[in-house]
GROMACS .gro file of C-alpha atoms in nm:
model
  272
    1MET     CA    1   1.056   2.197   1.946
    2LEU     CA    2   0.924   1.849   1.867
    3THR     CA    3   0.644   1.995   1.656
    4ILE     CA    4   0.891   2.204   1.456
    5GLY     CA    5   1.112   1.899   1.402
    6MET     CA    6   0.820   1.693   1.276
    7MET     CA    7   0.717   1.973   1.039
    8ASN     CA    8   1.071   1.991   0.898
    9LEU     CA    9   1.065   1.616   0.839
   10LYS     CA   10   0.732   1.648   0.660
   11ILE     CA   11   0.866   1.923   0.435
   12LEU     CA   12   1.178   1.718   0.355
   13TYR     CA   13   0.957   1.420   0.273
   14LEU     CA   14   0.744   1.641   0.048
   15LEU     CA   15   1.047   1.778  -0.138
   16ALA     CA   16   1.178   1.425  -0.195
   17MET     CA   17   0.839   1.313  -0.325
   18MET     CA   18   0.803   1.611  -0.554
   19ALA     CA   19   1.150   1.548  -0.700
   20MET     CA   20   1.018   1.207  -0.809
   21LEU     CA   21   0.683   1.338  -0.928
   22ALA     CA   22   0.794   1.659  -1.101
   23PRO     CA   23   0.821   1.514  -1.453
   24GLN     CA   24   0.464   1.384  -1.423
   25ILE     CA   25   0.287   1.709  -1.336
   26ASN     CA   26   0.211   1.840  -1.683
   27GLY     CA   27   0.538   2.029  -1.716
   28ARG     CA   28   0.429   2.284  -1.458
   29ALA     CA   29   0.627   2.377  -1.148
   30VAL     CA   30   0.483   2.288  -0.810
   31ASP     CA   31   0.525   2.554  -0.545
   32LEU     CA   32   0.496   2.566  -0.169
   33ASP     CA   33   0.260   2.843  -0.068
   34GLN     CA   34   0.306   3.049   0.244
   35ASP     CA   35   0.127   2.787   0.453
   36ASN     CA   36   0.345   2.515   0.293
   37SER     CA   37   0.048   2.370   0.103
   38LEU     CA   38   0.086   2.269  -0.260
   39SER     CA   39  -0.045   2.454  -0.561
   40ALA     CA   40   0.042   2.430  -0.928
   41SER     CA   41   0.198   2.737  -1.090
   42SER     CA   42   0.011   2.864  -1.396
   43SER     CA   43  -0.065   3.192  -1.564
   44SER     CA   44  -0.434   3.109  -1.566
   45THR     CA   45  -0.672   2.900  -1.367
   46VAL     CA   46  -0.621   2.535  -1.454
   47PRO     CA   47  -0.899   2.282  -1.382
   48ARG     CA   48  -0.811   1.985  -1.164
   49MET     CA   49  -0.855   1.741  -1.451
   50SER     CA   50  -0.559   1.893  -1.642
   51ARG     CA   51  -0.310   1.662  -1.472
   52PRO     CA   52  -0.202   1.394  -1.721
   53ASN     CA   53  -0.268   1.031  -1.651
   54PHE     CA   54   0.040   0.820  -1.587
   55VAL     CA   55   0.146   0.498  -1.422
   56LYS     CA   56   0.486   0.347  -1.356
   57ILE     CA   57   0.639   0.079  -1.136
   58THR     CA   58   0.876   0.254  -0.896
   59SER     CA   59   0.991  -0.057  -0.708
   60PRO     CA   60   0.952  -0.387  -0.896
   61PRO     CA   61   0.956  -0.735  -0.743
   62PRO     CA   62   1.278  -0.938  -0.792
   63VAL     CA   63   1.337  -1.077  -1.140
   64GLN     CA   64   1.374  -1.425  -0.992
   65ILE     CA   65   1.352  -1.594  -0.653
   66THR     CA   66   1.370  -1.950  -0.516
   67GLN     CA   67   1.095  -2.104  -0.305
   68VAL     CA   68   1.151  -2.422  -0.105
   69ARG     CA   69   0.834  -2.629  -0.127
   70GLY     CA   70   0.632  -2.589   0.190
   71SER     CA   71   0.780  -2.249   0.271
   72THR     CA   72   0.636  -1.900   0.232
   73ILE     CA   73   0.779  -1.623   0.015
   74GLU     CA   74   0.659  -1.269  -0.055
   75LEU     CA   75   0.674  -1.055  -0.366
   76GLU     CA   76   0.641  -0.678  -0.328
   77CYS     CA   77   0.563  -0.423  -0.597
   78GLU     CA   78   0.528  -0.044  -0.572
   79VAL     CA   79   0.328   0.144  -0.836
   80MET     CA   80   0.292   0.521  -0.871
   81GLY     CA   81   0.026   0.687  -1.081
   82SER     CA   82  -0.247   0.942  -1.134
   83PRO     CA   83  -0.532   0.875  -1.089
   84THR     CA   84  -0.471   0.628  -0.808
   85PRO     CA   85  -0.352   0.313  -0.984
   86THR     CA   86  -0.506  -0.030  -0.947
   87VAL     CA   87  -0.259  -0.308  -0.869
   88GLN     CA   88  -0.308  -0.676  -0.940
   89TRP     CA   89  -0.095  -0.990  -0.943
   90VAL     CA   90  -0.140  -1.240  -1.224
   91HIS     CA   91  -0.004  -1.594  -1.257
   92GLY     CA   92   0.186  -1.687  -1.573
   93SER     CA   93  -0.121  -1.865  -1.708
   94GLY     CA   94  -0.318  -1.541  -1.691
   95GLN     CA   95  -0.504  -1.643  -1.376
   96THR     CA   96  -0.539  -1.394  -1.092
   97ALA     CA   97  -0.276  -1.486  -0.833
   98ASP     CA   98  -0.468  -1.361  -0.527
   99TRP     CA   99  -0.634  -1.693  -0.444
  100ASP     CA  100  -0.777  -1.597  -0.106
  101ASP     CA  101  -0.949  -1.288  -0.243
  102ALA     CA  102  -0.939  -1.208  -0.613
  103THR     CA  103  -1.016  -0.839  -0.545
  104MET     CA  104  -0.784  -0.786  -0.250
  105ASN     CA  105  -0.537  -0.571  -0.445
  106ILE     CA  106  -0.788  -0.367  -0.642
  107ILE     CA  107  -0.847   0.000  -0.564
  108SER     CA  108  -1.127   0.188  -0.737
  109GLU     CA  109  -1.025   0.490  -0.946
  110SER     CA  110  -1.288   0.695  -0.765
  111SER     CA  111  -1.087   1.018  -0.749
  112PRO     CA  112  -0.946   1.133  -1.085
  113THR     CA  113  -0.737   1.403  -0.918
  114THR     CA  114  -0.545   1.172  -0.686
  115MET     CA  115  -0.175   1.093  -0.716
  116ALA     CA  116  -0.052   0.796  -0.513
  117ARG     CA  117   0.221   0.541  -0.456
  118VAL     CA  118   0.064   0.201  -0.394
  119VAL     CA  119   0.248  -0.093  -0.236
  120SER     CA  120   0.116  -0.442  -0.307
  121ARG     CA  121   0.252  -0.763  -0.154
  122LEU     CA  122   0.176  -1.114  -0.282
  123VAL     CA  123   0.213  -1.383  -0.017
  124LEU     CA  124   0.285  -1.728  -0.165
  125ASP     CA  125   0.247  -1.991   0.105
  126HIS     CA  126   0.207  -2.285  -0.130
  127SER     CA  127   0.418  -2.369  -0.432
  128SER     CA  128   0.332  -2.498  -0.776
  129HIS     CA  129   0.398  -2.857  -0.881
  130ALA     CA  130   0.593  -2.715  -1.174
  131SER     CA  131   0.966  -2.644  -1.150
  132GLU     CA  132   0.906  -2.271  -1.201
  133SER     CA  133   0.622  -2.018  -1.211
  134THR     CA  134   0.585  -1.658  -1.324
  135TYR     CA  135   0.396  -1.389  -1.134
  136THR     CA  136   0.334  -1.045  -1.282
  137CYS     CA  137   0.256  -0.722  -1.099
  138ILE     CA  138   0.026  -0.508  -1.316
  139GLY     CA  139  -0.042  -0.142  -1.244
  140ARG     CA  140  -0.321   0.038  -1.432
  141SER     CA  141  -0.428   0.401  -1.431
  142GLY     CA  142  -0.622   0.614  -1.675
  143GLY     CA  143  -0.612   0.355  -1.951
  144GLN     CA  144  -0.236   0.304  -1.916
  145MET     CA  145  -0.053   0.000  -1.784
  146ALA     CA  146   0.287  -0.091  -1.637
  147LEU     CA  147   0.404  -0.437  -1.542
  148ALA     CA  148   0.695  -0.631  -1.391
  149SER     CA  149   0.736  -1.008  -1.365
  150THR     CA  150   0.909  -1.249  -1.128
  151THR     CA  151   1.011  -1.606  -1.201
  152VAL     CA  152   0.979  -1.830  -0.896
  153PHE     CA  153   1.189  -2.149  -0.898
  154HIS     CA  154   1.039  -2.425  -0.683
  155VAL     CA  155   1.284  -2.664  -0.517
  156GLU     CA  156   1.233  -2.963  -0.292
  157ALA     CA  157   1.289  -2.931   0.081
  158ALA     CA  158   1.522  -3.159   0.273
  159ARG     CA  159   1.344  -3.469   0.402
  160ALA     CA  160   1.177  -3.386   0.733
  161ASN     CA  161   1.241  -3.591   1.045
  162PHE     CA  162   0.928  -3.794   1.124
  163THR     CA  163   0.965  -3.733   1.497
  164ASP     CA  164   0.973  -3.355   1.443
  165MET     CA  165   0.660  -3.370   1.227
  166MET     CA  166   0.471  -3.539   1.509
  167LYS     CA  167   0.550  -3.276   1.769
  168PRO     CA  168   0.230  -3.129   1.924
  169ALA     CA  169   0.344  -2.773   1.853
  170HIS     CA  170   0.361  -2.848   1.482
  171HIS     CA  171  -0.001  -2.965   1.471
  172LEU     CA  172  -0.113  -2.677   1.692
  173PHE     CA  173   0.020  -2.402   1.465
  174MET     CA  174   0.027  -2.562   1.120
  175HIS     CA  175  -0.305  -2.403   1.018
  176LEU     CA  176  -0.219  -2.054   1.148
  177LYS     CA  177  -0.076  -1.784   0.924
  178PRO     CA  178   0.094  -1.462   1.034
  179ALA     CA  179  -0.074  -1.127   0.985
  180ARG     CA  180   0.056  -0.940   0.681
  181VAL     CA  181  -0.046  -0.611   0.519
  182THR     CA  182  -0.078  -0.685   0.148
  183LEU     CA  183  -0.190  -0.346   0.015
  184HIS     CA  184  -0.147   0.014   0.131
  185PHE     CA  185  -0.056   0.358   0.007
  186ARG     CA  186   0.303   0.462   0.072
  187ALA     CA  187   0.205   0.819  -0.014
  188LEU     CA  188  -0.112   0.997  -0.124
  189PHE     CA  189  -0.160   1.350  -0.256
  190GLU     CA  190  -0.524   1.457  -0.239
  191TYR     CA  191  -0.719   1.783  -0.256
  192MET     CA  192  -0.844   1.950   0.059
  193GLY     CA  193  -1.215   1.904   0.110
  194SER     CA  194  -1.208   1.555  -0.043
  195THR     CA  195  -1.305   1.230   0.122
  196VAL     CA  196  -0.994   1.016   0.153
  197ILE     CA  197  -0.988   0.637   0.169
  198LEU     CA  198  -0.661   0.485   0.293
  199PRO     CA  199  -0.660   0.110   0.221
  200CYS     CA  200  -0.510  -0.158   0.444
  201LYS     CA  201  -0.568  -0.502   0.295
  202THR     CA  202  -0.445  -0.793   0.502
  203VAL     CA  203  -0.405  -1.171   0.503
  204GLY     CA  204  -0.360  -1.412   0.791
  205ARG     CA  205  -0.526  -1.693   0.980
  206PRO     CA  206  -0.710  -1.605   1.191
  207LEU     CA  207  -0.802  -1.293   0.994
  208PRO     CA  208  -0.611  -0.994   1.138
  209GLU     CA  209  -0.782  -0.714   1.324
  210VAL     CA  210  -0.695  -0.373   1.179
  211THR     CA  211  -0.645  -0.048   1.369
  212TRP     CA  212  -0.499   0.285   1.259
  213LYS     CA  213  -0.262   0.507   1.457
  214ASN     CA  214  -0.153   0.868   1.411
  215GLU     CA  215   0.200   1.006   1.433
  216GLU     CA  216   0.176   1.018   1.812
  217GLY     CA  217   0.095   0.647   1.824
  218ASN     CA  218  -0.266   0.704   1.932
  219VAL     CA  219  -0.546   0.490   1.790
  220ILE     CA  220  -0.760   0.686   1.543
  221GLY     CA  221  -1.137   0.672   1.573
  222SER     CA  222  -1.458   0.869   1.540
  223MET     CA  223  -1.461   0.925   1.916
  224GLN     CA  224  -1.164   1.162   1.877
  225ASP     CA  225  -1.281   1.319   1.549
  226PRO     CA  226  -1.611   1.235   1.373
  227ARG     CA  227  -1.442   1.293   1.036
  228PHE     CA  228  -1.236   0.974   1.089
  229ARG     CA  229  -1.366   0.618   1.089
  230THR     CA  230  -1.226   0.272   1.020
  231LEU     CA  231  -1.428   0.028   0.811
  232PRO     CA  232  -1.460  -0.342   0.902
  233THR     CA  233  -1.256  -0.415   0.588
  234GLY     CA  234  -0.963  -0.211   0.724
  235GLU     CA  235  -0.986   0.116   0.528
  236LEU     CA  236  -0.944   0.447   0.709
  237ILE     CA  237  -1.197   0.710   0.595
  238ILE     CA  238  -1.117   1.079   0.636
  239ASN     CA  239  -1.396   1.320   0.544
  240ASP     CA  240  -1.344   1.684   0.448
  241LEU     CA  241  -0.964   1.661   0.422
  242ARG     CA  242  -0.785   1.952   0.591
  243TRP     CA  243  -0.430   2.086   0.590
  244SER     CA  244  -0.398   1.982   0.953
  245ASP     CA  245  -0.452   1.618   0.847
  246MET     CA  246  -0.112   1.612   0.677
  247GLY     CA  247   0.119   1.345   0.817
  248SER     CA  248   0.181   0.974   0.856
  249TYR     CA  249  -0.090   0.720   0.934
  250THR     CA  250   0.002   0.367   1.039
  251CYS     CA  251  -0.213   0.064   0.972
  252VAL     CA  252  -0.164  -0.211   1.234
  253ALA     CA  253  -0.276  -0.564   1.147
  254LYS     CA  254  -0.272  -0.814   1.433
  255ASN     CA  255  -0.384  -1.171   1.485
  256ALA     CA  256  -0.314  -1.444   1.739
  257ILE     CA  257   0.042  -1.511   1.626
  258SER     CA  258   0.188  -1.190   1.482
  259LYS     CA  259   0.155  -0.819   1.404
  260ASP     CA  260   0.237  -0.622   1.089
  261GLU     CA  261   0.240  -0.247   1.022
  262ALA     CA  262   0.234  -0.024   0.714
  263GLU     CA  263   0.270   0.354   0.700
  264THR     CA  264   0.095   0.600   0.466
  265PHE     CA  265   0.205   0.961   0.422
  266LEU     CA  266  -0.092   1.186   0.340
  267TYR     CA  267  -0.039   1.529   0.186
  268PRO     CA  268  -0.338   1.762   0.135
  269ILE     CA  269  -0.324   1.979  -0.178
  270ARG     CA  270  -0.493   2.317  -0.205
  271PRO     CA  271  -0.725   2.328  -0.510
  272ASN     CA  272  -0.641   2.571  -0.790
   0.00000   0.00000   0.00000
């Protein structure tokens, strides 16, 4: 009964995703075959590369936000595209905004048949000396680009009490930063037989440890299935993608002071 319920949820999720993606799939209908896998309807065999390139921002960051100096804010941007879009944050001056790692939000367009929704989060834990700053989320795919900008207004904090600043706890934790997932796929459609790379970029101090869990909450590893392995950089690799791999995968980032999670829904597609 539980298995049937989970399958129904997966099919509902698929239908919702396809309602969003339908205008992007070359004007062709997308059908569920008898085994519920996807195939594209056509009167003749259509090569995989026929899918048009596209990119769009499906959930932009706020138009404006206020940051109290000394506090941390986060900007989140969701980009959908085919092939898998790259996502990058840029400061108003044109400088890459990912100071800790300039490539942290970059995904290689290694699979031209992939369609994905990518979520990128920019963590700003230090503010500019200026009164305001602009940060732009840029999504690129197949030579196309989409962007959305946020204006951050920087304001002064109330004067801190000197006694509070001298508390031992303040000095003990002032250099620690919570674990946060800054880049993951919200959804990925990929062909069966492919090698899938599910990213999980993180920030934090100390650097978070990354593990992946399946829908049952079990840790995923090569000991259970040699087709699965987690890289030291946090990515989950799935070789020879199968229909049975369809489902949700959760990236768990954990360090000494906090834990963060991000879920990816993976849907295998049957080749034409």
